[in-house]
Amino acid sequence: MIELRGVSKTVDSGGSPLTILHRLDLELPAGHSVAIVGPSGSGKSTLLGLMAGLDAPTTGEIVVDGTTITSLGEDALARLRGRVIGFVFQFFHLMPSLTAFENVLVPMELAGARDAAARATRLLKEVGLDARMHHYPSQLSGGEQQRVALARALANQPKVLLADEPTGNLDSNNGQHVIDMLYDDNRQRGTTLVLVTHDRELAARADLQILMRDGRVVERIDQSRVAAAQPVAAGGR
Ligand SMILES: Nc1ncnc2c1ncn2[C@@H]1O[C@H](COP(=O)(O)OP(=O)(O)OP(=O)(O)O)[C@@H](O)[C@H]1O
Ligand SMILES: [Mg+2]
């Protein structure tokens, strides 16, 4: 479960305060998939970054998987991010001095995983990058970097997977594959999946859609009941 209580974010904009996220309360049930949608600049990435503890809110409290992350220090937060939260950044943030393989491997080694190398290889194969494993990020296309970022986010089998525009740089084939990987992980391991997307198909598959506008949640659409009420079509989910 991810819980936000009275969360807001105000930044300094040329000497005057600018509120980019207005006070909001939100509960995202564990194991659900949630799509955050809304126009550019509406605060989607800001909200996701707060859930990951990458940034601190101006007011309010955030609880992720039973831990109040807003009262944790930097070290405890970093440990929690390594153990519980997987994050796919909108602009990847891969380590430029590490190969694709090493980018996926290092978080597992830091967490003390035993089969790290084999798992890194398997994850990179799964995202279709077996031939690019030992390339550096600068030698990879945007879409390839995005898939490395996804493999890295899945490396430590996080309970919570946060993904900012995970299909934003992918063609429809690769996009569909990444969508399937995210939702498979959500269903098979019960990962809580929160993704920001402009992709209608991706958003339509989520249990819950959160619509944002001008730093506010303007609508919350529960799609799980709609889906449950309909018979599952052959070959469907
Ligand atoms: N550190 C900052 N200082 C000033 N303004 C900021 C800061 N961070 C974000 N903003 C502003 O807050 C608003 C929300 O930004 P955010 O990145 O969350 O939007 P978004 O919904 O993710 O947009 P996009 O779909 O384009 O990625 C934007 O208008 C942005 O310019
Ligand atoms: Mg964004």
PDB file of C-alpha atoms and ligand atoms in Angstrom:
ATOM      1  CA  MET A   1       0.000   0.000   0.000  1.00  0.00           C
ATOM      2  CA  ILE A   2       1.161   3.506  -0.788  1.00  0.00           C
ATOM      3  CA  GLU A   3      -0.489   6.229   1.243  1.00  0.00           C
ATOM      4  CA  LEU A   4      -0.172   9.991   0.844  1.00  0.00           C
ATOM      5  CA  ARG A   5      -1.683  12.258   3.475  1.00  0.00           C
ATOM      6  CA  GLY A   6      -1.884  16.007   2.980  1.00  0.00           C
ATOM      7  CA  VAL A   7       1.011  15.910   0.546  1.00  0.00           C
ATOM      8  CA  SER A   8       1.939  19.085  -1.308  1.00  0.00           C
ATOM      9  CA  LYS A   9       4.999  20.415  -3.083  1.00  0.00           C
ATOM     10  CA  THR A  10       5.941  24.053  -3.378  1.00  0.00           C
ATOM     11  CA  VAL A  11       9.155  25.147  -5.066  1.00  0.00           C
ATOM     12  CA  ASP A  12      10.923  28.455  -5.330  1.00  0.00           C
ATOM     13  CA  SER A  13      10.451  29.968  -8.743  1.00  0.00           C
ATOM     14  CA  GLY A  14      12.574  33.057  -9.241  1.00  0.00           C
ATOM     15  CA  GLY A  15      12.069  34.257  -5.654  1.00  0.00           C
ATOM     16  CA  SER A  16       8.357  33.502  -5.374  1.00  0.00           C
ATOM     17  CA  PRO A  17       6.764  30.249  -4.259  1.00  0.00           C
ATOM     18  CA  LEU A  18       5.170  28.043  -6.907  1.00  0.00           C
ATOM     19  CA  THR A  19       2.919  25.176  -5.846  1.00  0.00           C
ATOM     20  CA  ILE A  20       3.361  22.325  -8.302  1.00  0.00           C
ATOM     21  CA  LEU A  21       1.406  19.796  -6.237  1.00  0.00           C
ATOM     22  CA  HIS A  22      -1.606  20.917  -4.228  1.00  0.00           C
ATOM     23  CA  ARG A  23      -2.486  19.166  -0.984  1.00  0.00           C
ATOM     24  CA  LEU A  24      -3.579  15.661  -1.863  1.00  0.00           C
ATOM     25  CA  ASP A  25      -4.619  12.464  -0.145  1.00  0.00           C
ATOM     26  CA  LEU A  26      -4.231   9.208  -2.007  1.00  0.00           C
ATOM     27  CA  GLU A  27      -4.347   5.518  -1.166  1.00  0.00           C
ATOM     28  CA  LEU A  28      -2.993   2.976  -3.624  1.00  0.00           C
ATOM     29  CA  PRO A  29      -3.695  -0.608  -2.524  1.00  0.00           C
ATOM     30  CA  ALA A  30      -0.856  -3.129  -2.442  1.00  0.00           C
ATOM     31  CA  GLY A  31      -0.628  -5.332  -5.501  1.00  0.00           C
ATOM     32  CA  HIS A  32      -2.710  -3.009  -7.643  1.00  0.00           C
ATOM     33  CA  SER A  33      -1.644  -1.399 -10.876  1.00  0.00           C
ATOM     34  CA  VAL A  34      -2.130   2.346 -11.077  1.00  0.00           C
ATOM     35  CA  ALA A  35      -1.763   4.630 -14.094  1.00  0.00           C
ATOM     36  CA  ILE A  36      -1.172   8.331 -13.511  1.00  0.00           C
ATOM     37  CA  VAL A  37      -2.260  10.322 -16.542  1.00  0.00           C
ATOM     38  CA  GLY A  38      -2.622  14.017 -17.325  1.00  0.00           C
ATOM     39  CA  PRO A  39      -1.218  16.798 -19.470  1.00  0.00           C
ATOM     40  CA  SER A  40       2.453  17.749 -19.551  1.00  0.00           C
ATOM     41  CA  GLY A  41       3.360  19.817 -16.497  1.00  0.00           C
ATOM     42  CA  SER A  42       0.440  18.567 -14.391  1.00  0.00           C
ATOM     43  CA  GLY A  43       2.772  17.145 -11.728  1.00  0.00           C
ATOM     44  CA  LYS A  44       2.938  13.444 -12.591  1.00  0.00           C
ATOM     45  CA  SER A  45       6.717  13.036 -12.337  1.00  0.00           C
ATOM     46  CA  THR A  46       6.777  15.165  -9.202  1.00  0.00           C
ATOM     47  CA  LEU A  47       4.203  12.896  -7.574  1.00  0.00           C
ATOM     48  CA  LEU A  48       6.062   9.729  -8.573  1.00  0.00           C
ATOM     49  CA  GLY A  49       9.367  11.128  -7.312  1.00  0.00           C
ATOM     50  CA  LEU A  50       7.777  11.841  -3.925  1.00  0.00           C
ATOM     51  CA  MET A  51       6.468   8.258  -3.699  1.00  0.00           C
ATOM     52  CA  ALA A  52      10.001   6.999  -4.309  1.00  0.00           C
ATOM     53  CA  GLY A  53      11.461   9.315  -1.693  1.00  0.00           C
ATOM     54  CA  LEU A  54      13.654  10.906  -4.373  1.00  0.00           C
ATOM     55  CA  ASP A  55      12.300  14.265  -3.270  1.00  0.00           C
ATOM     56  CA  ALA A  56      10.640  15.418  -0.039  1.00  0.00           C
ATOM     57  CA  PRO A  57       7.150  16.955   0.024  1.00  0.00           C
ATOM     58  CA  THR A  58       6.647  20.462   1.431  1.00  0.00           C
ATOM     59  CA  THR A  59       3.789  19.215   3.619  1.00  0.00           C
ATOM     60  CA  GLY A  60       2.347  15.841   4.440  1.00  0.00           C
ATOM     61  CA  GLU A  61       3.300  12.264   5.028  1.00  0.00           C
ATOM     62  CA  ILE A  62       4.002   9.343   2.663  1.00  0.00           C
ATOM     63  CA  VAL A  63       3.852   5.698   3.707  1.00  0.00           C
ATOM     64  CA  VAL A  64       5.246   3.012   1.393  1.00  0.00           C
ATOM     65  CA  ASP A  65       4.819  -0.652   2.306  1.00  0.00           C
ATOM     66  CA  GLY A  66       4.319   0.210   5.990  1.00  0.00           C
ATOM     67  CA  THR A  67       7.264   2.612   6.256  1.00  0.00           C
ATOM     68  CA  THR A  68       6.754   6.343   6.688  1.00  0.00           C
ATOM     69  CA  ILE A  69       9.358   7.429   4.173  1.00  0.00           C
ATOM     70  CA  THR A  70       8.904  11.125   4.913  1.00  0.00           C
ATOM     71  CA  SER A  71      10.507  10.656   8.337  1.00  0.00           C
ATOM     72  CA  LEU A  72      13.500   8.635   7.148  1.00  0.00           C
ATOM     73  CA  GLY A  73      17.040   9.980   6.854  1.00  0.00           C
ATOM     74  CA  GLU A  74      18.999   9.753   3.585  1.00  0.00           C
ATOM     75  CA  ASP A  75      20.738   6.448   4.444  1.00  0.00           C
ATOM     76  CA  ALA A  76      17.574   4.656   5.516  1.00  0.00           C
ATOM     77  CA  LEU A  77      15.806   5.990   2.439  1.00  0.00           C
ATOM     78  CA  ALA A  78      18.562   4.756   0.147  1.00  0.00           C
ATOM     79  CA  ARG A  79      18.367   1.297   1.739  1.00  0.00           C
ATOM     80  CA  LEU A  80      14.591   1.214   1.324  1.00  0.00           C
ATOM     81  CA  ARG A  81      14.916   2.261  -2.313  1.00  0.00           C
ATOM     82  CA  GLY A  82      17.412  -0.536  -2.903  1.00  0.00           C
ATOM     83  CA  ARG A  83      15.235  -3.153  -1.238  1.00  0.00           C
ATOM     84  CA  VAL A  84      11.585  -2.225  -1.729  1.00  0.00           C
ATOM     85  CA  ILE A  85      11.243   0.276  -4.555  1.00  0.00           C
ATOM     86  CA  GLY A  86      12.164  -0.081  -8.221  1.00  0.00           C
ATOM     87  CA  PHE A  87      12.157   3.126 -10.234  1.00  0.00           C
ATOM     88  CA  VAL A  88      12.246   3.683 -14.000  1.00  0.00           C
ATOM     89  CA  PHE A  89      13.090   7.323 -14.642  1.00  0.00           C
ATOM     90  CA  GLN A  90      11.563   9.340 -17.464  1.00  0.00           C
ATOM     91  CA  PHE A  91      15.113  10.097 -18.659  1.00  0.00           C
ATOM     92  CA  PHE A  92      16.684   6.740 -17.616  1.00  0.00           C
ATOM     93  CA  HIS A  93      19.537   7.980 -15.347  1.00  0.00           C
ATOM     94  CA  LEU A  94      21.812   5.057 -16.169  1.00  0.00           C
ATOM     95  CA  MET A  95      25.390   5.191 -14.854  1.00  0.00           C
ATOM     96  CA  PRO A  96      27.365   6.384 -17.911  1.00  0.00           C
ATOM     97  CA  SER A  97      30.602   4.682 -16.847  1.00  0.00           C
ATOM     98  CA  LEU A  98      28.949   1.256 -16.513  1.00  0.00           C
ATOM     99  CA  THR A  99      27.848  -1.103 -19.274  1.00  0.00           C
ATOM    100  CA  ALA A 100      24.209  -2.155 -19.604  1.00  0.00           C
ATOM    101  CA  PHE A 101      25.084  -5.402 -17.811  1.00  0.00           C
ATOM    102  CA  GLU A 102      26.850  -3.578 -14.974  1.00  0.00           C
ATOM    103  CA  ASN A 103      24.004  -1.092 -14.600  1.00  0.00           C
ATOM    104  CA  VAL A 104      21.663  -4.022 -13.906  1.00  0.00           C
ATOM    105  CA  LEU A 105      24.220  -5.987 -11.877  1.00  0.00           C
ATOM    106  CA  VAL A 106      25.383  -3.330  -9.412  1.00  0.00           C
ATOM    107  CA  PRO A 107      22.112  -2.804  -7.494  1.00  0.00           C
ATOM    108  CA  MET A 108      21.893  -6.573  -6.973  1.00  0.00           C
ATOM    109  CA  GLU A 109      25.476  -6.777  -5.746  1.00  0.00           C
ATOM    110  CA  LEU A 110      24.805  -3.898  -3.362  1.00  0.00           C
ATOM    111  CA  ALA A 111      21.813  -5.829  -2.037  1.00  0.00           C
ATOM    112  CA  GLY A 112      23.974  -8.952  -1.653  1.00  0.00           C
ATOM    113  CA  ALA A 113      22.143 -11.105  -4.206  1.00  0.00           C
ATOM    114  CA  ARG A 114      23.969 -14.370  -4.886  1.00  0.00           C
ATOM    115  CA  ASP A 115      22.934 -15.112  -8.467  1.00  0.00           C
ATOM    116  CA  ALA A 116      23.384 -11.484  -9.553  1.00  0.00           C
ATOM    117  CA  ALA A 117      25.309 -12.057 -12.799  1.00  0.00           C
ATOM    118  CA  ALA A 118      22.973 -14.777 -14.065  1.00  0.00           C
ATOM    119  CA  ARG A 119      19.930 -12.726 -13.186  1.00  0.00           C
ATOM    120  CA  ALA A 120      21.322  -9.592 -14.874  1.00  0.00           C
ATOM    121  CA  THR A 121      21.889 -11.618 -18.035  1.00  0.00           C
ATOM    122  CA  ARG A 122      18.384 -13.072 -17.896  1.00  0.00           C
ATOM    123  CA  LEU A 123      16.736  -9.677 -17.334  1.00  0.00           C
ATOM    124  CA  LEU A 124      18.622  -8.113 -20.244  1.00  0.00           C
ATOM    125  CA  LYS A 125      17.604 -11.027 -22.471  1.00  0.00           C
ATOM    126  CA  GLU A 126      14.010 -10.523 -21.400  1.00  0.00           C
ATOM    127  CA  VAL A 127      14.072  -6.898 -22.539  1.00  0.00           C
ATOM    128  CA  GLY A 128      15.643  -7.991 -25.840  1.00  0.00           C
ATOM    129  CA  LEU A 129      19.135  -6.625 -25.225  1.00  0.00           C
ATOM    130  CA  ASP A 130      21.270  -9.772 -25.199  1.00  0.00           C
ATOM    131  CA  ALA A 131      23.341  -8.392 -28.077  1.00  0.00           C
ATOM    132  CA  ARG A 132      23.870  -5.032 -26.346  1.00  0.00           C
ATOM    133  CA  MET A 133      24.792  -6.188 -22.851  1.00  0.00           C
ATOM    134  CA  HIS A 134      28.336  -4.903 -22.833  1.00  0.00           C
ATOM    135  CA  HIS A 135      27.617  -1.556 -24.435  1.00  0.00           C
ATOM    136  CA  TYR A 136      27.754   1.704 -22.515  1.00  0.00           C
ATOM    137  CA  PRO A 137      24.644   3.911 -22.280  1.00  0.00           C
ATOM    138  CA  SER A 138      26.156   6.400 -24.768  1.00  0.00           C
ATOM    139  CA  GLN A 139      26.324   3.567 -27.313  1.00  0.00           C
ATOM    140  CA  LEU A 140      22.648   2.726 -26.888  1.00  0.00           C
ATOM    141  CA  SER A 141      19.555   4.309 -28.408  1.00  0.00           C
ATOM    142  CA  GLY A 142      16.992   6.001 -26.146  1.00  0.00           C
ATOM    143  CA  GLY A 143      14.682   3.010 -26.327  1.00  0.00           C
ATOM    144  CA  GLU A 144      17.531   0.617 -25.517  1.00  0.00           C
ATOM    145  CA  GLN A 145      18.546   2.711 -22.521  1.00  0.00           C
ATOM    146  CA  GLN A 146      14.946   2.696 -21.366  1.00  0.00           C
ATOM    147  CA  ARG A 147      14.881  -1.105 -21.489  1.00  0.00           C
ATOM    148  CA  VAL A 148      18.125  -1.295 -19.491  1.00  0.00           C
ATOM    149  CA  ALA A 149      16.500   1.012 -16.941  1.00  0.00           C
ATOM    150  CA  LEU A 150      13.534  -1.352 -16.725  1.00  0.00           C
ATOM    151  CA  ALA A 151      15.794  -4.382 -16.234  1.00  0.00           C
ATOM    152  CA  ARG A 152      17.635  -2.478 -13.496  1.00  0.00           C
ATOM    153  CA  ALA A 153      14.378  -1.525 -11.764  1.00  0.00           C
ATOM    154  CA  LEU A 154      13.274  -5.171 -11.714  1.00  0.00           C
ATOM    155  CA  ALA A 155      16.671  -6.466 -10.565  1.00  0.00           C
ATOM    156  CA  ASN A 156      15.971  -6.650  -6.839  1.00  0.00           C
ATOM    157  CA  GLN A 157      12.384  -7.857  -7.250  1.00  0.00           C
ATOM    158  CA  PRO A 158      10.909  -4.728  -5.666  1.00  0.00           C
ATOM    159  CA  LYS A 159       7.510  -4.797  -3.944  1.00  0.00           C
ATOM    160  CA  VAL A 160       6.759  -1.422  -5.463  1.00  0.00           C
ATOM    161  CA  LEU A 161       7.620  -0.569  -9.053  1.00  0.00           C
ATOM    162  CA  LEU A 162       7.376   3.077 -10.070  1.00  0.00           C
ATOM    163  CA  ALA A 163       7.796   3.839 -13.761  1.00  0.00           C
ATOM    164  CA  ASP A 164       7.779   7.271 -15.383  1.00  0.00           C
ATOM    165  CA  GLU A 165       6.770   7.007 -19.067  1.00  0.00           C
ATOM    166  CA  PRO A 166       8.294   3.518 -19.418  1.00  0.00           C
ATOM    167  CA  THR A 167       7.226   3.223 -23.062  1.00  0.00           C
ATOM    168  CA  GLY A 168       7.838   6.851 -24.016  1.00  0.00           C
ATOM    169  CA  ASN A 169      10.837   6.103 -26.236  1.00  0.00           C
ATOM    170  CA  LEU A 170       9.837   2.733 -27.617  1.00  0.00           C
ATOM    171  CA  ASP A 171       8.316   1.663 -30.922  1.00  0.00           C
ATOM    172  CA  SER A 172       5.035  -0.205 -30.686  1.00  0.00           C
ATOM    173  CA  ASN A 173       6.644  -3.682 -30.661  1.00  0.00           C
ATOM    174  CA  ASN A 174       9.079  -2.940 -27.870  1.00  0.00           C
ATOM    175  CA  GLY A 175       6.456  -0.832 -26.101  1.00  0.00           C
ATOM    176  CA  GLN A 176       4.022  -3.741 -26.054  1.00  0.00           C
ATOM    177  CA  HIS A 177       6.735  -6.043 -24.722  1.00  0.00           C
ATOM    178  CA  VAL A 178       7.601  -3.632 -21.895  1.00  0.00           C
ATOM    179  CA  ILE A 179       3.911  -3.193 -21.043  1.00  0.00           C
ATOM    180  CA  ASP A 180       3.543  -6.970 -20.837  1.00  0.00           C
ATOM    181  CA  MET A 181       6.611  -7.256 -18.600  1.00  0.00           C
ATOM    182  CA  LEU A 182       5.299  -4.621 -16.201  1.00  0.00           C
ATOM    183  CA  TYR A 183       1.830  -6.120 -15.922  1.00  0.00           C
ATOM    184  CA  ASP A 184       3.153  -9.702 -15.757  1.00  0.00           C
ATOM    185  CA  ASP A 185       5.361  -8.684 -12.843  1.00  0.00           C
ATOM    186  CA  ASN A 186       2.371  -6.976 -11.212  1.00  0.00           C
ATOM    187  CA  ARG A 187       0.172 -10.063 -11.554  1.00  0.00           C
ATOM    188  CA  GLN A 188       2.693 -12.826 -10.945  1.00  0.00           C
ATOM    189  CA  ARG A 189       4.620 -11.342  -8.038  1.00  0.00           C
ATOM    190  CA  GLY A 190       1.899  -9.026  -6.740  1.00  0.00           C
ATOM    191  CA  THR A 191       4.120  -5.987  -7.258  1.00  0.00           C
ATOM    192  CA  THR A 192       2.386  -2.673  -6.685  1.00  0.00           C
ATOM    193  CA  LEU A 193       2.822  -0.971 -10.043  1.00  0.00           C
ATOM    194  CA  VAL A 194       2.498   2.784 -10.429  1.00  0.00           C
ATOM    195  CA  LEU A 195       3.201   4.192 -13.846  1.00  0.00           C
ATOM    196  CA  VAL A 196       2.998   7.572 -15.461  1.00  0.00           C
ATOM    197  CA  THR A 197       1.957   7.354 -19.070  1.00  0.00           C
ATOM    198  CA  HIS A 198       0.508   9.103 -22.076  1.00  0.00           C
ATOM    199  CA  ASP A 199      -0.191   5.731 -23.631  1.00  0.00           C
ATOM    200  CA  ARG A 200      -3.933   5.053 -23.515  1.00  0.00           C
ATOM    201  CA  GLU A 201      -3.547   1.324 -23.977  1.00  0.00           C
ATOM    202  CA  LEU A 202      -1.093   1.096 -21.123  1.00  0.00           C
ATOM    203  CA  ALA A 203      -3.341   3.196 -18.866  1.00  0.00           C
ATOM    204  CA  ALA A 204      -6.450   1.227 -19.784  1.00  0.00           C
ATOM    205  CA  ARG A 205      -4.911  -1.975 -18.429  1.00  0.00           C
ATOM    206  CA  ALA A 206      -4.345  -0.577 -14.930  1.00  0.00           C
ATOM    207  CA  ASP A 207      -6.692  -1.355 -12.006  1.00  0.00           C
ATOM    208  CA  LEU A 208      -6.863   2.319 -11.214  1.00  0.00           C
ATOM    209  CA  GLN A 209      -6.421   5.494 -13.249  1.00  0.00           C
ATOM    210  CA  ILE A 210      -5.469   8.736 -11.520  1.00  0.00           C
ATOM    211  CA  LEU A 211      -6.096  11.831 -13.611  1.00  0.00           C
ATOM    212  CA  MET A 212      -4.017  14.905 -12.804  1.00  0.00           C
ATOM    213  CA  ARG A 213      -4.399  18.485 -13.875  1.00  0.00           C
ATOM    214  CA  ASP A 214      -2.515  21.575 -12.656  1.00  0.00           C
ATOM    215  CA  GLY A 215      -1.011  19.788  -9.673  1.00  0.00           C
ATOM    216  CA  ARG A 216      -4.268  18.230  -8.488  1.00  0.00           C
ATOM    217  CA  VAL A 217      -5.857  14.811  -8.705  1.00  0.00           C
ATOM    218  CA  VAL A 218      -9.059  15.588 -10.596  1.00  0.00           C
ATOM    219  CA  GLU A 219     -10.383  12.065 -11.077  1.00  0.00           C
ATOM    220  CA  ARG A 220      -9.847   8.543  -9.828  1.00  0.00           C
ATOM    221  CA  ILE A 221     -11.239   5.793 -12.035  1.00  0.00           C
ATOM    222  CA  ASP A 222     -11.428   2.301 -10.596  1.00  0.00           C
ATOM    223  CA  GLN A 223     -11.124  -0.018 -13.579  1.00  0.00           C
ATOM    224  CA  SER A 224     -10.677  -3.272 -11.643  1.00  0.00           C
ATOM    225  CA  ARG A 225     -14.405  -3.619 -10.947  1.00  0.00           C
ATOM    226  CA  VAL A 226     -15.233  -2.851 -14.567  1.00  0.00           C
ATOM    227  CA  ALA A 227     -12.784  -5.531 -15.667  1.00  0.00           C
ATOM    228  CA  ALA A 228     -14.017  -8.035 -13.067  1.00  0.00           C
ATOM    229  CA  ALA A 229     -17.637  -7.552 -14.128  1.00  0.00           C
ATOM    230  CA  GLN A 230     -16.874  -8.497 -17.713  1.00  0.00           C
ATOM    231  CA  PRO A 231     -16.249 -12.046 -18.849  1.00  0.00           C
ATOM    232  CA  VAL A 232     -12.633 -12.595 -19.813  1.00  0.00           C
ATOM    233  CA  ALA A 233     -12.371 -12.864 -23.586  1.00  0.00           C
ATOM    234  CA  ALA A 234     -10.424 -15.779 -25.016  1.00  0.00           C
ATOM    235  CA  GLY A 235      -6.779 -14.828 -25.133  1.00  0.00           C
ATOM    236  CA  GLY A 236      -7.464 -11.793 -22.937  1.00  0.00           C
ATOM    237  CA  ARG A 237      -6.146 -11.213 -19.426  1.00  0.00           C
TER     238      ARG A 237
HETATM  239  N1  LIG B   1      12.344  22.080  -9.229  1.00  0.00           N
HETATM  240  C1  LIG B   1      11.383  22.751  -9.884  1.00  0.00           C
HETATM  241  N2  LIG B   1      11.354  24.094  -9.885  1.00  0.00           N
HETATM  242  C2  LIG B   1      10.392  24.774 -10.525  1.00  0.00           C
HETATM  243  N3  LIG B   1       9.378  24.185 -11.182  1.00  0.00           N
HETATM  244  C3  LIG B   1       9.361  22.843 -11.219  1.00  0.00           C
HETATM  245  C4  LIG B   1      10.345  22.052 -10.569  1.00  0.00           C
HETATM  246  N4  LIG B   1      10.048  20.744 -10.791  1.00  0.00           N
HETATM  247  C5  LIG B   1       8.935  20.741 -11.538  1.00  0.00           C
HETATM  248  N5  LIG B   1       8.505  22.003 -11.790  1.00  0.00           N
HETATM  249  C6  LIG B   1       7.301  22.388 -12.537  1.00  0.00           C
HETATM  250  O1  LIG B   1       6.216  21.659 -11.977  1.00  0.00           O
HETATM  251  C7  LIG B   1       5.304  21.272 -12.966  1.00  0.00           C
HETATM  252  C8  LIG B   1       5.089  19.784 -12.888  1.00  0.00           C
HETATM  253  O2  LIG B   1       6.243  19.122 -13.337  1.00  0.00           O
HETATM  254  P1  LIG B   1       6.285  17.555 -13.611  1.00  0.00           P
HETATM  255  O3  LIG B   1       7.634  17.231 -14.115  1.00  0.00           O
HETATM  256  O4  LIG B   1       5.824  16.847 -12.376  1.00  0.00           O
HETATM  257  O5  LIG B   1       5.179  17.410 -14.757  1.00  0.00           O
HETATM  258  P2  LIG B   1       4.724  16.133 -15.586  1.00  0.00           P
HETATM  259  O6  LIG B   1       3.246  15.975 -15.379  1.00  0.00           O
HETATM  260  O7  LIG B   1       5.575  14.961 -15.248  1.00  0.00           O
HETATM  261  O8  LIG B   1       4.997  16.586 -17.075  1.00  0.00           O
HETATM  262  P3  LIG B   1       5.487  15.735 -18.382  1.00  0.00           P
HETATM  263  O9  LIG B   1       4.287  14.966 -18.853  1.00  0.00           O
HETATM  264  O10 LIG B   1       5.902  16.781 -19.351  1.00  0.00           O
HETATM  265  O11 LIG B   1       6.614  14.844 -17.965  1.00  0.00           O
HETATM  266  C9  LIG B   1       5.867  21.758 -14.282  1.00  0.00           C
HETATM  267  O12 LIG B   1       5.221  22.964 -14.634  1.00  0.00           O
HETATM  268  C10 LIG B   1       7.335  21.989 -13.984  1.00  0.00           C
HETATM  269  O13 LIG B   1       7.857  23.011 -14.777  1.00  0.00           O
HETATM  270 MG    MG B   2       7.022  13.883 -16.302  1.00  0.00          MG
END
